[in-house]
Amino acid sequence: MATAMTAAYLFFLLVYIIDIFSSYPANVSSSMTTPIKPWKMALKLIHHDSIHSPYYNPNATISELAERAINGSLARIQYMSKIISTPNDEDARSRLVPASKAYGFFANISIGTPPVPQLLMIDTASNLLWFQCLPCTTCFKQSLPLFDPAKSSTYSNIRCGSPACKNSRGSCDPKNEYCNFKKSYLDGTSTAGNLASEQATFETSDEGTVKVPIEVLGCSHVSTLPVDGQESGILGLSYGAGNLPTLVKQLGSKFSYCIGNIYDPQYQYNQLILGDGAILEGDSTTLLTDKGFYFLDLEGISVGEKKLPIDPSTFKRGALGEGGVIIDSGATFTFLKEEGYVPLRNEVESLMAGILNRAASLPKYFTFFQLTTNVLCMTILSVTPAMKGVSTIGVLAQQSYNVGYDIKQGKIFFQRIDCSVLESIV
């Protein structure tokens, strides 16, 4: 067991555990055609357990927070592993991670004219921006008023037979007039409604606002997802396949986010930047999109200056698309294949010899986040057989980094930085 006096040291060590090696230089310029009007939108990200979150519970115990994070991460990666092994299942590509069961980030945007505020969970594995709308046949509770399409002068349902409906793979309503969507999830829950075009209002880096016409979004009238009364939908940041008109594509195929210390409920500098204002700096590696997920090229792992003896093929995708490494905004922990996890675990145990006593009662893959007052566990876990060899880099490993996605160039950038610094430069 570890005392509280060692906690700061252990968390300091963790930020050096994963080192993503790449042969690509960090200063490669983009050849992407610049949109007519570059979008530069900076959104504050609100962590689930921040005092700025409607879910903040000052009475939550360390054990309760840890249990939620563990269960949410395990469910998340098992879900993604099933999606990867299920070919051409369009209805199961988007995933809402219930905020009550996982560490998530929210963003405030406004929809319609006049603008109606929405609290949306960001999800890099979801390809649709959707929110609950009137009339609501079956809806989960939310803290903000439901959006009423009839009161927005810029709202327009997408018609059947239109390119937008076809590209969105939508279905037609019984009158064969309007285009519908339905997202079904492997736990049996779903959300469904109209596909529409509408105007969204985002904040800009100079504390102003910009109005952006969204070609396709979802106006949900039936939702059976198990959320508990705050957010109104999902801000999908998946790139999507083919001609799928996702938000990321419309805004220049670039975005970045910076995540600070999520253990500090007072921290207020987490942010998401969409469009040409995205910060693409630091070291880069290859980025690949497939089935709605972002895969990166993980070539090795280092602890401090020591590169661990791991076969470079460990984290490569197979000929049929199996395995690989996903970077995810919805998973708290990092999961590694056994061949990569074991050398890491052994090295950390060696470094901690004489400092920590291993608790035999914990599962073998735990080592460093605070489980109880006197027990610390590792934020990197071993994948289970149900995860089908897919490794995932979660948000704890992304702390204190700005992560930039340049999808058209096939690159993802990592820059170690205090997110507060970005307040003055974006």
PDB file of N, CA and C in Angstrom, residues 55-129:
ATOM      1  N   TYR A  55     -23.051  17.574 -12.454  1.00  0.00           N
ATOM      2  CA  TYR A  55     -22.954  16.294 -11.768  1.00  0.00           C
ATOM      3  C   TYR A  55     -22.024  16.345 -10.556  1.00  0.00           C
ATOM      4  N   TYR A  56     -21.431  17.503 -10.275  1.00  0.00           N
ATOM      5  CA  TYR A  56     -20.449  17.583  -9.198  1.00  0.00           C
ATOM      6  C   TYR A  56     -21.064  17.179  -7.865  1.00  0.00           C
ATOM      7  N   ASN A  57     -20.406  16.281  -7.176  1.00  0.00           N
ATOM      8  CA  ASN A  57     -20.865  15.805  -5.868  1.00  0.00           C
ATOM      9  C   ASN A  57     -19.725  15.928  -4.875  1.00  0.00           C
ATOM     10  N   PRO A  58     -19.743  16.960  -4.033  1.00  0.00           N
ATOM     11  CA  PRO A  58     -18.642  17.161  -3.091  1.00  0.00           C
ATOM     12  C   PRO A  58     -18.536  16.058  -2.056  1.00  0.00           C
ATOM     13  N   ASN A  59     -19.574  15.242  -1.932  1.00  0.00           N
ATOM     14  CA  ASN A  59     -19.574  14.177  -0.926  1.00  0.00           C
ATOM     15  C   ASN A  59     -19.150  12.826  -1.495  1.00  0.00           C
ATOM     16  N   ALA A  60     -18.840  12.783  -2.784  1.00  0.00           N
ATOM     17  CA  ALA A  60     -18.427  11.518  -3.401  1.00  0.00           C
ATOM     18  C   ALA A  60     -17.108  11.047  -2.796  1.00  0.00           C
ATOM     19  N   THR A  61     -17.041   9.774  -2.438  1.00  0.00           N
ATOM     20  CA  THR A  61     -15.823   9.231  -1.852  1.00  0.00           C
ATOM     21  C   THR A  61     -14.834   8.830  -2.936  1.00  0.00           C
ATOM     22  N   ILE A  62     -13.588   8.665  -2.543  1.00  0.00           N
ATOM     23  CA  ILE A  62     -12.562   8.229  -3.482  1.00  0.00           C
ATOM     24  C   ILE A  62     -12.943   6.888  -4.104  1.00  0.00           C
ATOM     25  N   SER A  63     -13.469   5.990  -3.287  1.00  0.00           N
ATOM     26  CA  SER A  63     -13.845   4.671  -3.789  1.00  0.00           C
ATOM     27  C   SER A  63     -14.977   4.755  -4.796  1.00  0.00           C
ATOM     28  N   GLU A  64     -15.945   5.619  -4.555  1.00  0.00           N
ATOM     29  CA  GLU A  64     -17.063   5.773  -5.479  1.00  0.00           C
ATOM     30  C   GLU A  64     -16.587   6.307  -6.824  1.00  0.00           C
ATOM     31  N   LEU A  65     -15.716   7.313  -6.795  1.00  0.00           N
ATOM     32  CA  LEU A  65     -15.183   7.862  -8.041  1.00  0.00           C
ATOM     33  C   LEU A  65     -14.384   6.818  -8.797  1.00  0.00           C
ATOM     34  N   ALA A  66     -13.585   6.034  -8.069  1.00  0.00           N
ATOM     35  CA  ALA A  66     -12.760   5.015  -8.711  1.00  0.00           C
ATOM     36  C   ALA A  66     -13.620   3.916  -9.329  1.00  0.00           C
ATOM     37  N   GLU A  67     -14.646   3.482  -8.607  1.00  0.00           N
ATOM     38  CA  GLU A  67     -15.511   2.414  -9.118  1.00  0.00           C
ATOM     39  C   GLU A  67     -16.224   2.849 -10.394  1.00  0.00           C
ATOM     40  N   ARG A  68     -16.706   4.085 -10.421  1.00  0.00           N
ATOM     41  CA  ARG A  68     -17.389   4.572 -11.610  1.00  0.00           C
ATOM     42  C   ARG A  68     -16.432   4.631 -12.796  1.00  0.00           C
ATOM     43  N   ALA A  69     -15.212   5.106 -12.541  1.00  0.00           N
ATOM     44  CA  ALA A  69     -14.231   5.212 -13.620  1.00  0.00           C
ATOM     45  C   ALA A  69     -13.859   3.839 -14.170  1.00  0.00           C
ATOM     46  N   ILE A  70     -13.671   2.867 -13.289  1.00  0.00           N
ATOM     47  CA  ILE A  70     -13.312   1.518 -13.726  1.00  0.00           C
ATOM     48  C   ILE A  70     -14.431   0.908 -14.555  1.00  0.00           C
ATOM     49  N   ASN A  71     -15.639   0.924 -14.015  1.00  0.00           N
ATOM     50  CA  ASN A  71     -16.766   0.299 -14.710  1.00  0.00           C
ATOM     51  C   ASN A  71     -17.050   0.977 -16.048  1.00  0.00           C
ATOM     52  N   GLY A  72     -16.972   2.318 -16.064  1.00  0.00           N
ATOM     53  CA  GLY A  72     -17.230   3.038 -17.300  1.00  0.00           C
ATOM     54  C   GLY A  72     -16.202   2.727 -18.370  1.00  0.00           C
ATOM     55  N   SER A  73     -14.927   2.651 -17.985  1.00  0.00           N
ATOM     56  CA  SER A  73     -13.877   2.374 -18.956  1.00  0.00           C
ATOM     57  C   SER A  73     -13.971   0.957 -19.502  1.00  0.00           C
ATOM     58  N   LEU A  74     -14.247  -0.014 -18.617  1.00  0.00           N
ATOM     59  CA  LEU A  74     -14.373  -1.391 -19.079  1.00  0.00           C
ATOM     60  C   LEU A  74     -15.537  -1.547 -20.051  1.00  0.00           C
ATOM     61  N   ALA A  75     -16.666  -0.930 -19.733  1.00  0.00           N
ATOM     62  CA  ALA A  75     -17.826  -1.014 -20.626  1.00  0.00           C
ATOM     63  C   ALA A  75     -17.529  -0.337 -21.958  1.00  0.00           C
ATOM     64  N   ARG A  76     -16.826   0.773 -21.899  1.00  0.00           N
ATOM     65  CA  ARG A  76     -16.524   1.541 -23.105  1.00  0.00           C
ATOM     66  C   ARG A  76     -15.663   0.735 -24.072  1.00  0.00           C
ATOM     67  N   ILE A  77     -14.563   0.187 -23.610  1.00  0.00           N
ATOM     68  CA  ILE A  77     -13.657  -0.500 -24.530  1.00  0.00           C
ATOM     69  C   ILE A  77     -14.243  -1.816 -25.002  1.00  0.00           C
ATOM     70  N   GLN A  78     -15.031  -2.496 -24.173  1.00  0.00           N
ATOM     71  CA  GLN A  78     -15.690  -3.715 -24.626  1.00  0.00           C
ATOM     72  C   GLN A  78     -16.685  -3.404 -25.736  1.00  0.00           C
ATOM     73  N   TYR A  79     -17.383  -2.285 -25.584  1.00  0.00           N
ATOM     74  CA  TYR A  79     -18.325  -1.854 -26.618  1.00  0.00           C
ATOM     75  C   TYR A  79     -17.591  -1.575 -27.932  1.00  0.00           C
ATOM     76  N   MET A  80     -16.509  -0.802 -27.856  1.00  0.00           N
ATOM     77  CA  MET A  80     -15.773  -0.456 -29.071  1.00  0.00           C
ATOM     78  C   MET A  80     -15.186  -1.689 -29.735  1.00  0.00           C
ATOM     79  N   SER A  81     -14.735  -2.655 -28.930  1.00  0.00           N
ATOM     80  CA  SER A  81     -14.178  -3.876 -29.489  1.00  0.00           C
ATOM     81  C   SER A  81     -15.230  -4.640 -30.275  1.00  0.00           C
ATOM     82  N   LYS A  82     -16.469  -4.652 -29.790  1.00  0.00           N
ATOM     83  CA  LYS A  82     -17.551  -5.328 -30.506  1.00  0.00           C
ATOM     84  C   LYS A  82     -17.866  -4.615 -31.812  1.00  0.00           C
ATOM     85  N   ILE A  83     -17.829  -3.287 -31.800  1.00  0.00           N
ATOM     86  CA  ILE A  83     -18.104  -2.530 -33.019  1.00  0.00           C
ATOM     87  C   ILE A  83     -17.059  -2.837 -34.080  1.00  0.00           C
ATOM     88  N   ILE A  84     -15.798  -2.885 -33.675  1.00  0.00           N
ATOM     89  CA  ILE A  84     -14.716  -3.134 -34.630  1.00  0.00           C
ATOM     90  C   ILE A  84     -14.859  -4.509 -35.267  1.00  0.00           C
ATOM     91  N   SER A  85     -15.354  -5.468 -34.497  1.00  0.00           N
ATOM     92  CA  SER A  85     -15.492  -6.825 -35.030  1.00  0.00           C
ATOM     93  C   SER A  85     -16.829  -7.053 -35.723  1.00  0.00           C
ATOM     94  N   THR A  86     -17.701  -6.018 -35.788  1.00  0.00           N
ATOM     95  CA  THR A  86     -18.996  -6.138 -36.443  1.00  0.00           C
ATOM     96  C   THR A  86     -18.972  -5.326 -37.729  1.00  0.00           C
ATOM     97  N   PRO A  87     -18.905  -5.952 -38.889  1.00  0.00           N
ATOM     98  CA  PRO A  87     -18.800  -5.197 -40.138  1.00  0.00           C
ATOM     99  C   PRO A  87     -20.087  -4.494 -40.516  1.00  0.00           C
ATOM    100  N   ASN A  88     -19.923  -3.247 -41.025  1.00  0.00           N
ATOM    101  CA  ASN A  88     -21.017  -2.495 -41.648  1.00  0.00           C
ATOM    102  C   ASN A  88     -22.238  -2.323 -40.758  1.00  0.00           C
ATOM    103  N   ASP A  89     -22.035  -2.113 -39.477  1.00  0.00           N
ATOM    104  CA  ASP A  89     -23.159  -1.903 -38.562  1.00  0.00           C
ATOM    105  C   ASP A  89     -23.276  -0.422 -38.275  1.00  0.00           C
ATOM    106  N   GLU A  90     -23.961   0.302 -39.159  1.00  0.00           N
ATOM    107  CA  GLU A  90     -24.011   1.754 -39.062  1.00  0.00           C
ATOM    108  C   GLU A  90     -24.729   2.229 -37.810  1.00  0.00           C
ATOM    109  N   ASP A  91     -25.765   1.505 -37.367  1.00  0.00           N
ATOM    110  CA  ASP A  91     -26.558   1.969 -36.242  1.00  0.00           C
ATOM    111  C   ASP A  91     -25.817   1.877 -34.920  1.00  0.00           C
ATOM    112  N   ALA A  92     -24.710   1.178 -34.887  1.00  0.00           N
ATOM    113  CA  ALA A  92     -24.019   0.983 -33.613  1.00  0.00           C
ATOM    114  C   ALA A  92     -22.712   1.748 -33.527  1.00  0.00           C
ATOM    115  N   ARG A  93     -22.536   2.724 -34.385  1.00  0.00           N
ATOM    116  CA  ARG A  93     -21.255   3.429 -34.398  1.00  0.00           C
ATOM    117  C   ARG A  93     -21.152   4.524 -33.355  1.00  0.00           C
ATOM    118  N   SER A  94     -22.253   5.134 -32.988  1.00  0.00           N
ATOM    119  CA  SER A  94     -22.206   6.217 -32.023  1.00  0.00           C
ATOM    120  C   SER A  94     -22.450   5.665 -30.632  1.00  0.00           C
ATOM    121  N   ARG A  95     -21.789   6.234 -29.672  1.00  0.00           N
ATOM    122  CA  ARG A  95     -21.895   5.714 -28.314  1.00  0.00           C
ATOM    123  C   ARG A  95     -22.063   6.852 -27.328  1.00  0.00           C
ATOM    124  N   LEU A  96     -23.137   6.832 -26.590  1.00  0.00           N
ATOM    125  CA  LEU A  96     -23.304   7.771 -25.498  1.00  0.00           C
ATOM    126  C   LEU A  96     -22.821   7.101 -24.230  1.00  0.00           C
ATOM    127  N   VAL A  97     -21.832   7.666 -23.599  1.00  0.00           N
ATOM    128  CA  VAL A  97     -21.344   7.135 -22.337  1.00  0.00           C
ATOM    129  C   VAL A  97     -22.099   7.846 -21.224  1.00  0.00           C
ATOM    130  N   PRO A  98     -22.953   7.147 -20.497  1.00  0.00           N
ATOM    131  CA  PRO A  98     -23.714   7.809 -19.442  1.00  0.00           C
ATOM    132  C   PRO A  98     -22.789   8.513 -18.472  1.00  0.00           C
ATOM    133  N   ALA A  99     -23.030   9.790 -18.243  1.00  0.00           N
ATOM    134  CA  ALA A  99     -22.129  10.587 -17.419  1.00  0.00           C
ATOM    135  C   ALA A  99     -22.102  10.120 -15.981  1.00  0.00           C
ATOM    136  N   SER A 100     -23.162   9.446 -15.552  1.00  0.00           N
ATOM    137  CA  SER A 100     -23.191   8.968 -14.177  1.00  0.00           C
ATOM    138  C   SER A 100     -22.293   7.754 -13.971  1.00  0.00           C
ATOM    139  N   LYS A 101     -21.808   7.153 -15.080  1.00  0.00           N
ATOM    140  CA  LYS A 101     -21.031   5.923 -14.980  1.00  0.00           C
ATOM    141  C   LYS A 101     -19.622   6.061 -15.533  1.00  0.00           C
ATOM    142  N   ALA A 102     -19.231   7.235 -15.967  1.00  0.00           N
ATOM    143  CA  ALA A 102     -17.913   7.375 -16.585  1.00  0.00           C
ATOM    144  C   ALA A 102     -17.405   8.798 -16.422  1.00  0.00           C
ATOM    145  N   TYR A 103     -16.109   8.951 -16.611  1.00  0.00           N
ATOM    146  CA  TYR A 103     -15.530  10.275 -16.664  1.00  0.00           C
ATOM    147  C   TYR A 103     -15.748  10.809 -18.070  1.00  0.00           C
ATOM    148  N   GLY A 104     -16.517  11.881 -18.206  1.00  0.00           N
ATOM    149  CA  GLY A 104     -16.768  12.446 -19.516  1.00  0.00           C
ATOM    150  C   GLY A 104     -16.568  13.943 -19.488  1.00  0.00           C
ATOM    151  N   PHE A 105     -16.579  14.553 -20.672  1.00  0.00           N
ATOM    152  CA  PHE A 105     -16.464  15.997 -20.788  1.00  0.00           C
ATOM    153  C   PHE A 105     -17.680  16.546 -21.511  1.00  0.00           C
ATOM    154  N   PHE A 106     -18.203  17.652 -20.990  1.00  0.00           N
ATOM    155  CA  PHE A 106     -19.344  18.322 -21.586  1.00  0.00           C
ATOM    156  C   PHE A 106     -18.892  19.611 -22.262  1.00  0.00           C
ATOM    157  N   ALA A 107     -19.682  20.040 -23.246  1.00  0.00           N
ATOM    158  CA  ALA A 107     -19.456  21.327 -23.896  1.00  0.00           C
ATOM    159  C   ALA A 107     -20.793  22.038 -24.016  1.00  0.00           C
ATOM    160  N   ASN A 108     -20.780  23.339 -23.797  1.00  0.00           N
ATOM    161  CA  ASN A 108     -21.980  24.149 -23.957  1.00  0.00           C
ATOM    162  C   ASN A 108     -21.983  24.783 -25.345  1.00  0.00           C
ATOM    163  N   ILE A 109     -23.011  24.506 -26.146  1.00  0.00           N
ATOM    164  CA  ILE A 109     -23.215  25.222 -27.398  1.00  0.00           C
ATOM    165  C   ILE A 109     -24.686  25.613 -27.444  1.00  0.00           C
ATOM    166  N   SER A 110     -25.060  26.415 -28.415  1.00  0.00           N
ATOM    167  CA  SER A 110     -26.459  26.802 -28.573  1.00  0.00           C
ATOM    168  C   SER A 110     -26.936  26.414 -29.968  1.00  0.00           C
ATOM    169  N   ILE A 111     -28.195  26.045 -30.048  1.00  0.00           N
ATOM    170  CA  ILE A 111     -28.776  25.564 -31.296  1.00  0.00           C
ATOM    171  C   ILE A 111     -29.980  26.422 -31.658  1.00  0.00           C
ATOM    172  N   GLY A 112     -30.092  26.766 -32.943  1.00  0.00           N
ATOM    173  CA  GLY A 112     -31.285  27.411 -33.450  1.00  0.00           C
ATOM    174  C   GLY A 112     -31.251  28.925 -33.431  1.00  0.00           C
ATOM    175  N   THR A 113     -32.351  29.535 -33.917  1.00  0.00           N
ATOM    176  CA  THR A 113     -32.532  30.980 -33.935  1.00  0.00           C
ATOM    177  C   THR A 113     -33.938  31.309 -33.420  1.00  0.00           C
ATOM    178  N   PRO A 114     -34.051  31.898 -32.238  1.00  0.00           N
ATOM    179  CA  PRO A 114     -32.964  32.329 -31.348  1.00  0.00           C
ATOM    180  C   PRO A 114     -32.225  31.136 -30.740  1.00  0.00           C
ATOM    181  N   PRO A 115     -30.964  31.342 -30.309  1.00  0.00           N
ATOM    182  CA  PRO A 115     -30.140  30.242 -29.799  1.00  0.00           C
ATOM    183  C   PRO A 115     -30.705  29.654 -28.510  1.00  0.00           C
ATOM    184  N   VAL A 116     -30.729  28.337 -28.451  1.00  0.00           N
ATOM    185  CA  VAL A 116     -31.177  27.605 -27.266  1.00  0.00           C
ATOM    186  C   VAL A 116     -29.987  26.817 -26.715  1.00  0.00           C
ATOM    187  N   PRO A 117     -29.566  27.059 -25.473  1.00  0.00           N
ATOM    188  CA  PRO A 117     -28.392  26.380 -24.916  1.00  0.00           C
ATOM    189  C   PRO A 117     -28.583  24.860 -24.840  1.00  0.00           C
ATOM    190  N   GLN A 118     -27.480  24.145 -25.117  1.00  0.00           N
ATOM    191  CA  GLN A 118     -27.451  22.693 -24.997  1.00  0.00           C
ATOM    192  C   GLN A 118     -26.202  22.291 -24.235  1.00  0.00           C
ATOM    193  N   LEU A 119     -26.324  21.297 -23.394  1.00  0.00           N
ATOM    194  CA  LEU A 119     -25.176  20.722 -22.698  1.00  0.00           C
ATOM    195  C   LEU A 119     -24.927  19.351 -23.315  1.00  0.00           C
ATOM    196  N   LEU A 120     -23.844  19.226 -24.093  1.00  0.00           N
ATOM    197  CA  LEU A 120     -23.587  18.024 -24.867  1.00  0.00           C
ATOM    198  C   LEU A 120     -22.315  17.334 -24.401  1.00  0.00           C
ATOM    199  N   MET A 121     -22.345  16.015 -24.391  1.00  0.00           N
ATOM    200  CA  MET A 121     -21.138  15.262 -24.068  1.00  0.00           C
ATOM    201  C   MET A 121     -20.329  15.066 -25.339  1.00  0.00           C
ATOM    202  N   ILE A 122     -19.040  15.410 -25.308  1.00  0.00           N
ATOM    203  CA  ILE A 122     -18.198  15.206 -26.486  1.00  0.00           C
ATOM    204  C   ILE A 122     -17.809  13.736 -26.574  1.00  0.00           C
ATOM    205  N   ASP A 123     -17.752  13.233 -27.795  1.00  0.00           N
ATOM    206  CA  ASP A 123     -17.442  11.823 -27.994  1.00  0.00           C
ATOM    207  C   ASP A 123     -16.732  11.646 -29.328  1.00  0.00           C
ATOM    208  N   THR A 124     -15.459  11.266 -29.265  1.00  0.00           N
ATOM    209  CA  THR A 124     -14.686  11.064 -30.483  1.00  0.00           C
ATOM    210  C   THR A 124     -15.072   9.788 -31.210  1.00  0.00           C
ATOM    211  N   ALA A 125     -15.954   8.982 -30.632  1.00  0.00           N
ATOM    212  CA  ALA A 125     -16.411   7.758 -31.290  1.00  0.00           C
ATOM    213  C   ALA A 125     -17.821   7.898 -31.839  1.00  0.00           C
ATOM    214  N   SER A 126     -18.379   9.096 -31.806  1.00  0.00           N
ATOM    215  CA  SER A 126     -19.733   9.325 -32.314  1.00  0.00           C
ATOM    216  C   SER A 126     -19.675  10.201 -33.557  1.00  0.00           C
ATOM    217  N   ASN A 127     -20.491   9.857 -34.575  1.00  0.00           N
ATOM    218  CA  ASN A 127     -20.417  10.605 -35.830  1.00  0.00           C
ATOM    219  C   ASN A 127     -21.555  11.601 -36.007  1.00  0.00           C
ATOM    220  N   LEU A 128     -22.377  11.820 -34.986  1.00  0.00           N
ATOM    221  CA  LEU A 128     -23.542  12.681 -35.133  1.00  0.00           C
ATOM    222  C   LEU A 128     -23.655  13.648 -33.962  1.00  0.00           C
ATOM    223  N   LEU A 129     -23.963  14.904 -34.267  1.00  0.00           N
ATOM    224  CA  LEU A 129     -24.363  15.862 -33.239  1.00  0.00           C
ATOM    225  C   LEU A 129     -25.876  15.714 -33.098  1.00  0.00           C
TER     226      LEU A 129
END
